[in-house]
Amino acid sequence: MRSTDKNVTQSITQVIAASSLGTLIEWYDFYIFGSLAVVIGQQLFPSDAGASALINTLAIFAAGFIVRPFGALVFGRLGDLIGRKYTFLLTLVLMGGSTFLIGLIPSYSSIGYAAPILVLILRLVQGLALGGEYGGAATYVAEHAPVGKRGFFTSWIQTTATLGLFLSLGVIVLTKNLLGADKFADWGWRIPFLVSILLVGVSIYIRMKMHESPVFTKLKAEGKVSANPLKESFQKKANFKMVLLALFGATMGQGVVWYTGQFYAQSFLENTCKLDFNESRYILLWAILFATPFFVIFGSWSDKVGRKWIMLTGMLLGVICYRPIYQYFIDATNVKEFQKTQLKTASQPEVERGLVKGKLDSLITTTVSKTLENGMTFKESHVVIIPEDVLAPMPEPQVVIKDVTLSGSGYIMIIFLVFFQVVLVTMVYGPIAAFLVELFPTQIRYTSMSLPYHIGNGVFGGLVPFIATLVASFPGSTPLSGLWYPIGIAALSFIIGAVYIDNRLDNNVMD
């Protein structure tokens, strides 16, 4: 029974559309939490929690990444036992339901610490569901795809993670601009969570009409379904070797390239370069918009030249280019240096007076909005602390730069450099679904490909923003020090992949 048998199977276009829509929605659901971490932290924890609210919220966000491999095991096993269709239909329901419920959780002021505990539980459900979704969608599409076009057709699934991020950023920016900052921070942040239930409903309706994978149907009819997919995947030496090779020679490097080029790029621009909230998101939105077609380009190309060297080239270019790119980000946004020769206008100072939190020391903040000759704008605040004890030494005033906006060639160049990073993402990510599917036999494919994918992406990749930021905060470090983590992981994965991975072409391994 082949995927080209129109009497039995749906058209490949319908398969891709139904699978991709659901997977895109799951990625959207997964990423809106991280994009709204600051606002959510203010709702889930006491008003005087300060920076710990954000840290605790990021910990809840990270929990979803950490449990993804467990979701891969649970739902991968189900997918190999009962089928692809019903398993990743279940993951969609779990993801959509938990996302909707996050939007309904009362704030800390209403139910105390029950609020973050409930959100943590729902976040764990999200991570488990996503751990089962991707493997099911990729396997389902691959097992419908005709010989010679598996890379092309599975690459459409690969677009969904980036488009899910794009959609989440777009909905957040649109909602905030429509409601205003105050209403958005009060209750408007819930809207992106709540509207997802409509998208999930449409996707469930479409997926209910889908047929089971023809390859799995044939396997089931012949009585060849694996009785214990976990045991066959990880206790048989040959299969377990392929799982380890997929992890350390491919998905580990692919994961850090994905999260560096998109999540860490935005975080670096906003927190290190001090770009305005909307500015950093607009840059990423433009970059993603222009780069997304390259998922399909590289996926299709891998059908002709093989998967291996396209993916490894993306890793190698990341290793070579990350530090120069991020150094340019720093240089292009160095408004402290630019204003020495290019200051055009400065507003009247705005002075705020208050007390240092938890102390009786006086706090005076003087903020001036400035515009440079090159069109850049920013806010410069001088923070002065006056000790309660008049005999205590006066601390040095602090200068804080924030809300930087760009213009002209500098703005275009930063968009291009983020676009280039997303193109590297498409090189490593576009062919990888076909690569993973072709590594494993049909009986254990869902289980075996899901685990290395979600460890590589959820653990190695998902921790990039946290580890890179942590390393950059160490004494003696520089803003670029955090890049050694993704560079090191990508370099190691490149070496292992170059030595041990075969350059697979799209052969018919589905019968």
XYZ file of C-alpha atoms in Angstrom:
511
model
C 0.000 0.000 0.000
C 1.743 3.145 -1.181
C 1.101 6.816 -0.433
C 0.229 7.389 -4.099
C -2.813 5.101 -3.919
C -5.570 7.690 -4.163
C -8.309 5.171 -3.405
C -6.986 4.674 0.096
C -5.174 7.805 1.149
C -5.811 11.483 1.193
C -3.851 13.809 -1.056
C -0.475 14.799 0.353
C -1.615 18.446 0.337
C -4.456 17.650 2.748
C -2.100 15.630 4.934
C 0.407 18.476 5.162
C -2.286 21.109 5.775
C -3.980 19.171 8.558
C -0.723 18.154 10.241
C 0.958 21.549 9.912
C -1.995 23.581 11.195
C -2.250 21.561 14.377
C 1.489 21.567 14.962
C 1.717 25.318 14.336
C -1.013 25.914 16.907
C 0.797 23.749 19.455
C 4.011 25.738 18.952
C 2.026 28.979 19.280
C 0.545 27.737 22.544
C 3.983 26.722 23.801
C 5.750 30.004 22.988
C 3.252 32.645 24.117
C 4.110 31.806 27.717
C 7.793 32.617 27.240
C 7.033 35.783 25.291
C 4.862 37.032 28.160
C 7.090 35.912 31.046
C 7.499 39.392 32.550
C 3.771 40.155 32.540
C 2.794 36.687 33.769
C 5.299 36.916 36.623
C 3.608 40.079 37.845
C 0.296 38.220 37.970
C 1.460 34.967 39.567
C 3.630 36.281 42.399
C 3.434 38.962 45.130
C 3.767 42.562 43.981
C 6.927 42.978 46.049
C 8.620 39.850 44.603
C 10.815 41.977 42.324
C 13.245 40.128 40.062
C 12.415 36.786 41.671
C 8.977 36.887 40.008
C 10.586 36.826 36.568
C 13.107 34.160 37.589
C 10.357 31.930 38.992
C 8.231 32.445 35.879
C 11.171 31.520 33.647
C 11.628 28.403 35.778
C 8.005 27.463 35.099
C 8.632 28.127 31.396
C 11.742 25.906 31.473
C 9.766 23.091 33.101
C 7.843 22.700 29.863
C 11.104 22.118 27.981
C 12.449 19.625 30.477
C 9.425 17.302 30.315
C 9.311 17.239 26.508
C 11.477 14.074 26.309
C 9.075 12.326 28.695
C 6.185 13.300 26.441
C 8.163 11.847 23.544
C 8.409 8.511 25.367
C 4.769 8.393 26.481
C 3.126 9.515 23.255
C 5.779 7.965 21.022
C 4.930 4.598 22.528
C 1.207 5.229 22.009
C 1.841 6.272 18.413
C 3.685 3.047 17.672
C 0.991 0.976 19.407
C -2.334 2.524 18.390
C -1.395 4.722 15.441
C -0.194 8.190 14.468
C -3.543 9.899 13.916
C -5.193 9.391 17.300
C -2.007 10.000 19.264
C -1.232 13.411 17.877
C -4.939 14.269 17.977
C -4.735 13.642 21.732
C -1.636 15.840 22.081
C -3.466 18.678 20.323
C -6.406 18.454 22.749
C -4.082 18.442 25.777
C -2.038 21.392 24.512
C -5.048 23.477 23.532
C -6.926 22.786 26.752
C -3.997 23.609 29.039
C -3.224 26.818 27.130
C -6.829 27.991 27.400
C -6.882 27.232 31.129
C -3.687 29.248 31.719
C -5.626 32.249 30.430
C -8.291 31.620 33.096
C -6.069 31.120 36.161
C -6.765 33.815 38.795
C -3.870 36.007 39.858
C -1.824 35.748 43.058
C -3.951 38.476 44.646
C -6.993 36.184 44.348
C -5.727 32.687 45.203
C -2.165 33.199 46.462
C 0.507 30.642 45.596
C -2.104 28.316 44.155
C -1.827 30.498 41.015
C 1.790 29.623 40.084
C 1.275 25.987 41.160
C -1.706 25.595 38.828
C 0.152 27.279 35.976
C 3.149 24.992 36.563
C 0.899 21.926 36.282
C -0.610 23.208 33.049
C 2.841 24.089 31.724
C 3.984 20.505 32.381
C 0.964 19.242 30.432
C 1.966 21.562 27.575
C 5.501 20.152 27.543
C 4.285 16.560 27.593
C 1.847 17.242 24.750
C 4.467 18.954 22.596
C 6.804 16.029 23.231
C 4.287 13.784 21.502
C 3.039 16.146 18.808
C 6.098 16.735 16.655
C 7.103 13.110 16.203
C 3.548 12.185 15.280
C 3.128 14.969 12.734
C 6.524 14.404 11.102
C 6.027 10.624 10.954
C 2.495 10.994 9.608
C 3.557 13.292 6.764
C 6.683 11.252 5.947
C 4.674 8.033 5.720
C 2.341 9.654 3.200
C 5.105 11.285 1.138
C 6.100 9.794 -2.247
C 9.628 8.542 -2.835
C 12.035 11.327 -3.771
C 10.043 14.102 -2.094
C 10.121 13.191 1.583
C 12.449 16.083 2.482
C 10.257 18.537 0.575
C 6.978 17.454 2.134
C 8.239 17.086 5.713
C 9.882 20.524 5.506
C 6.401 22.051 5.639
C 6.061 20.599 9.138
C 9.416 22.206 9.949
C 8.046 25.678 9.219
C 5.481 25.343 12.005
C 7.825 25.943 14.958
C 9.086 29.232 13.539
C 5.645 30.262 12.294
C 4.215 29.425 15.723
C 6.742 31.821 17.247
C 5.883 34.389 14.549
C 2.162 34.046 15.278
C 2.662 34.329 19.044
C 4.766 37.490 18.673
C 2.282 38.996 16.231
C -0.771 38.342 18.424
C 1.017 39.713 21.505
C 2.199 42.917 19.778
C -1.214 43.470 18.166
C -3.110 42.929 21.424
C -0.796 45.234 23.357
C -1.001 47.993 20.739
C -4.810 47.783 20.623
C -5.375 47.758 24.387
C -2.483 49.881 25.578
C 0.270 48.879 27.985
C -1.768 49.236 31.198
C -4.815 47.193 30.133
C -2.570 44.593 28.539
C -0.587 44.152 31.763
C -3.805 44.013 33.826
C -5.937 41.550 31.855
C -5.146 41.801 28.144
C -2.251 39.311 28.406
C -4.868 36.575 28.799
C -6.284 37.133 25.303
C -3.479 35.326 23.376
C -4.059 32.266 25.598
C -7.839 32.321 25.270
C -8.057 32.802 21.488
C -5.962 29.687 20.941
C -8.990 27.538 21.782
C -10.657 28.691 18.554
C -7.629 27.685 16.495
C -7.428 24.348 18.287
C -11.107 23.670 17.625
C -10.630 24.172 13.887
C -7.561 21.930 13.873
C -9.326 19.156 15.821
C -12.189 19.216 13.315
C -9.733 18.865 10.422
C -7.694 16.124 12.079
C -10.806 14.091 12.900
C -11.343 13.712 9.154
C -7.842 12.405 8.523
C -7.056 8.750 7.845
C -4.361 6.734 9.570
C -0.901 6.591 7.987
C -0.991 4.041 5.124
C 2.336 2.562 6.239
C 1.095 2.010 9.809
C -2.221 0.644 8.504
C -0.337 -1.909 6.434
C 1.890 -2.787 9.390
C -1.159 -3.302 11.607
C -2.943 -5.419 9.020
C 0.102 -7.681 8.771
C 0.298 -8.022 12.560
C 3.754 -6.457 12.719
C 3.001 -3.648 15.210
C 5.635 -3.510 17.935
C 4.481 -5.025 21.230
C 6.935 -2.897 23.215
C 8.287 0.117 21.267
C 10.322 1.418 24.226
C 12.130 -1.875 24.658
C 12.846 -2.237 20.951
C 14.037 1.363 20.664
C 16.420 1.415 23.596
C 17.365 -2.169 24.458
C 18.293 -3.277 20.964
C 21.869 -2.146 20.439
C 21.494 -1.159 16.787
C 18.410 1.006 17.397
C 19.823 2.618 20.526
C 22.994 3.475 18.618
C 20.881 5.314 16.049
C 19.053 7.190 18.838
C 22.381 8.391 20.298
C 23.754 9.279 16.877
C 20.629 11.260 16.042
C 20.956 13.166 19.318
C 24.665 13.961 19.438
C 25.327 14.141 15.704
C 22.255 16.108 14.627
C 19.487 17.307 16.959
C 21.817 18.627 19.683
C 23.510 21.013 17.250
C 20.284 21.737 15.428
C 18.605 22.653 18.722
C 21.174 25.267 19.790
C 21.189 26.837 16.313
C 17.372 27.085 16.411
C 17.185 28.754 19.828
C 20.220 31.002 19.301
C 18.973 32.347 15.986
C 15.503 33.203 17.266
C 14.988 33.221 21.038
C 18.471 34.288 22.124
C 18.706 36.858 19.315
C 15.581 38.588 20.607
C 16.684 38.295 24.231
C 20.141 39.716 23.445
C 18.746 42.660 21.498
C 16.252 43.489 24.236
C 18.305 42.873 27.386
C 21.921 43.487 26.311
C 21.439 46.032 23.532
C 18.468 47.619 25.358
C 16.190 47.757 22.327
C 12.587 48.797 22.835
C 10.082 45.956 23.517
C 8.293 46.320 20.178
C 11.489 47.081 18.253
C 13.131 43.766 19.110
C 9.980 41.863 18.185
C 9.485 43.696 14.892
C 13.067 42.801 13.918
C 12.434 39.131 14.611
C 9.079 39.213 12.827
C 10.651 40.632 9.633
C 13.526 38.156 9.782
C 11.198 35.169 10.231
C 8.889 36.373 7.460
C 11.684 36.519 4.883
C 13.535 33.387 6.035
C 10.645 30.921 6.428
C 10.544 29.846 2.728
C 14.076 28.491 3.137
C 12.733 25.622 5.270
C 11.072 24.242 2.151
C 14.025 25.138 -0.094
C 16.543 23.231 2.015
C 14.121 20.386 2.699
C 13.570 19.943 -1.039
C 17.302 20.272 -1.789
C 18.033 17.513 0.721
C 16.053 15.127 -1.497
C 18.657 15.716 -4.193
C 21.968 16.028 -2.308
C 21.221 14.305 1.011
C 20.389 15.602 4.486
C 23.782 15.463 6.197
C 25.848 18.273 4.738
C 23.018 20.802 4.568
C 22.430 20.395 8.318
C 26.136 20.323 9.216
C 26.864 23.403 7.091
C 24.235 25.320 9.048
C 25.916 24.292 12.311
C 29.385 25.228 11.036
C 28.256 28.659 9.825
C 26.768 29.294 13.261
C 30.055 28.368 14.935
C 31.947 30.782 12.640
C 29.492 33.680 12.484
C 27.768 34.028 15.881
C 30.420 36.113 17.624
C 30.887 38.639 14.741
C 27.111 38.985 14.399
C 26.511 39.675 18.076
C 29.495 42.007 18.230
C 27.832 44.036 15.484
C 24.627 44.132 17.538
C 26.593 45.669 20.406
C 28.449 48.162 18.201
C 25.329 49.232 16.281
C 23.374 49.995 19.471
C 26.169 51.686 21.465
C 24.237 54.908 22.036
C 26.515 55.942 24.912
C 29.351 56.283 22.436
C 27.266 57.675 19.571
C 25.835 60.554 21.590
C 29.300 62.007 22.136
C 29.356 63.207 18.535
C 25.817 62.695 17.175
C 23.410 64.042 19.797
C 20.636 65.969 18.018
C 17.951 66.682 20.621
C 17.286 65.973 24.275
C 14.004 66.372 26.139
C 13.476 68.146 29.421
C 14.466 65.880 32.321
C 11.723 63.925 34.084
C 12.505 63.442 37.775
C 11.063 60.676 39.944
C 11.665 60.509 43.679
C 11.110 57.558 45.961
C 12.725 55.138 48.389
C 14.959 52.169 47.730
C 12.832 49.050 48.156
C 13.124 47.650 51.663
C 15.207 50.590 52.864
C 14.849 54.240 53.828
C 17.492 55.424 51.374
C 16.224 58.055 48.933
C 16.090 57.197 45.237
C 16.170 59.922 42.590
C 15.794 58.949 38.925
C 16.275 61.584 36.226
C 15.264 60.462 32.702
C 15.970 62.245 29.433
C 14.707 61.141 25.993
C 17.371 61.678 23.327
C 17.562 61.596 19.530
C 20.776 61.168 17.556
C 21.700 62.532 14.128
C 21.416 59.030 12.662
C 17.774 58.799 13.762
C 18.243 56.529 16.779
C 16.253 57.343 19.903
C 16.662 56.170 23.488
C 16.018 57.030 27.106
C 18.895 57.735 29.471
C 18.245 57.601 33.210
C 20.601 58.775 35.936
C 19.877 56.960 39.172
C 21.132 58.496 42.400
C 20.810 56.842 45.822
C 21.090 59.071 48.882
C 21.740 57.001 52.040
C 19.538 57.525 55.063
C 22.709 57.765 57.146
C 24.209 61.138 56.289
C 27.671 59.861 57.299
C 27.518 56.900 54.897
C 29.476 57.207 51.631
C 27.465 58.312 48.604
C 27.197 55.521 45.958
C 28.267 56.323 42.417
C 25.315 57.410 40.255
C 24.173 54.760 37.781
C 23.427 55.479 34.117
C 20.709 53.259 32.620
C 19.973 53.096 28.886
C 16.622 51.706 27.706
C 14.019 51.781 24.929
C 16.536 52.127 22.112
C 15.027 52.398 18.617
C 16.993 52.151 15.381
C 16.673 53.716 11.949
C 18.187 53.623 8.519
C 20.970 51.256 7.545
C 21.597 50.102 11.123
C 18.025 48.862 11.456
C 18.146 47.108 8.079
C 21.504 45.490 8.877
C 20.290 44.065 12.189
C 17.195 42.648 10.475
C 19.500 41.080 7.871
C 21.770 39.526 10.509
C 18.822 38.051 12.394
C 17.449 36.878 9.026
C 20.808 35.197 8.336
C 20.590 33.391 11.672
C 17.079 32.183 10.864
C 18.360 30.946 7.487
C 20.884 28.867 9.440
C 17.903 27.571 11.418
C 16.233 26.532 8.156
C 19.397 24.701 7.046
C 19.608 22.559 10.170
C 15.858 22.225 10.721
C 14.401 21.917 7.213
C 15.799 18.427 6.431
C 15.848 16.988 9.951
C 12.353 15.466 10.026
C 13.087 13.380 6.935
C 16.514 12.527 8.358
C 15.051 11.242 11.634
C 12.185 9.350 10.012
C 14.596 7.498 7.727
C 16.821 6.403 10.600
C 14.269 4.092 12.205
C 11.965 1.227 11.160
C 8.214 1.809 10.982
C 7.433 -0.308 14.073
C 9.313 2.006 16.449
C 9.667 5.169 14.362
C 7.393 7.457 16.440
C 9.140 6.540 19.709
C 12.708 6.430 18.421
C 12.736 9.740 16.536
C 10.800 11.701 19.174
C 13.242 11.192 22.053
C 16.464 12.500 20.433
C 14.528 15.336 18.842
C 13.081 16.597 22.108
C 16.283 16.145 24.132
C 18.246 17.993 21.463
C 15.708 20.797 21.146
C 13.992 20.877 24.526
C 17.104 20.461 26.698
C 20.218 21.462 24.731
C 18.374 24.032 22.623
C 15.737 25.242 25.069
C 18.350 26.090 27.687
C 20.344 28.374 25.344
C 18.798 31.673 26.551
C 19.191 30.716 30.223
C 22.735 29.290 30.047
C 24.041 31.979 27.694
C 22.644 34.750 29.901
C 24.016 33.055 33.022
C 27.524 32.672 31.546
C 27.526 36.313 30.428
C 26.789 37.357 34.033
C 29.858 35.643 35.508
C 32.651 37.889 36.869
C 35.166 38.699 34.145
C 32.812 37.721 31.341
C 31.718 39.868 28.390
C 28.303 40.146 26.715
C 29.575 37.668 24.111
C 30.732 35.048 26.617
C 27.348 33.333 26.652
C 27.753 32.433 22.977
C 30.401 29.850 23.850
C 27.607 27.479 24.914
C 25.785 27.254 21.548
C 29.076 27.510 19.652
C 30.580 24.636 21.644
C 27.508 22.402 21.330
C 27.150 23.105 17.592
C 30.870 22.438 17.016
C 30.723 19.126 18.889
C 27.605 18.053 17.012
C 29.261 19.021 13.709
C 32.293 16.838 14.426
C 30.223 13.817 15.513
C 27.851 14.194 12.569
C 30.640 14.658 10.031
C 32.390 11.492 11.181
C 29.525 9.102 11.915
C 26.375 10.167 10.013
C 25.668 8.854 6.517
C 24.604 11.323 3.844
C 21.143 9.893 3.368
C 19.158 10.433 0.213
C 15.391 9.986 0.033
C 15.178 6.266 -0.580
C 11.930 4.333 -0.203
C 12.192 2.997 3.333
C 8.460 3.074 4.034
C 7.332 -0.334 2.881
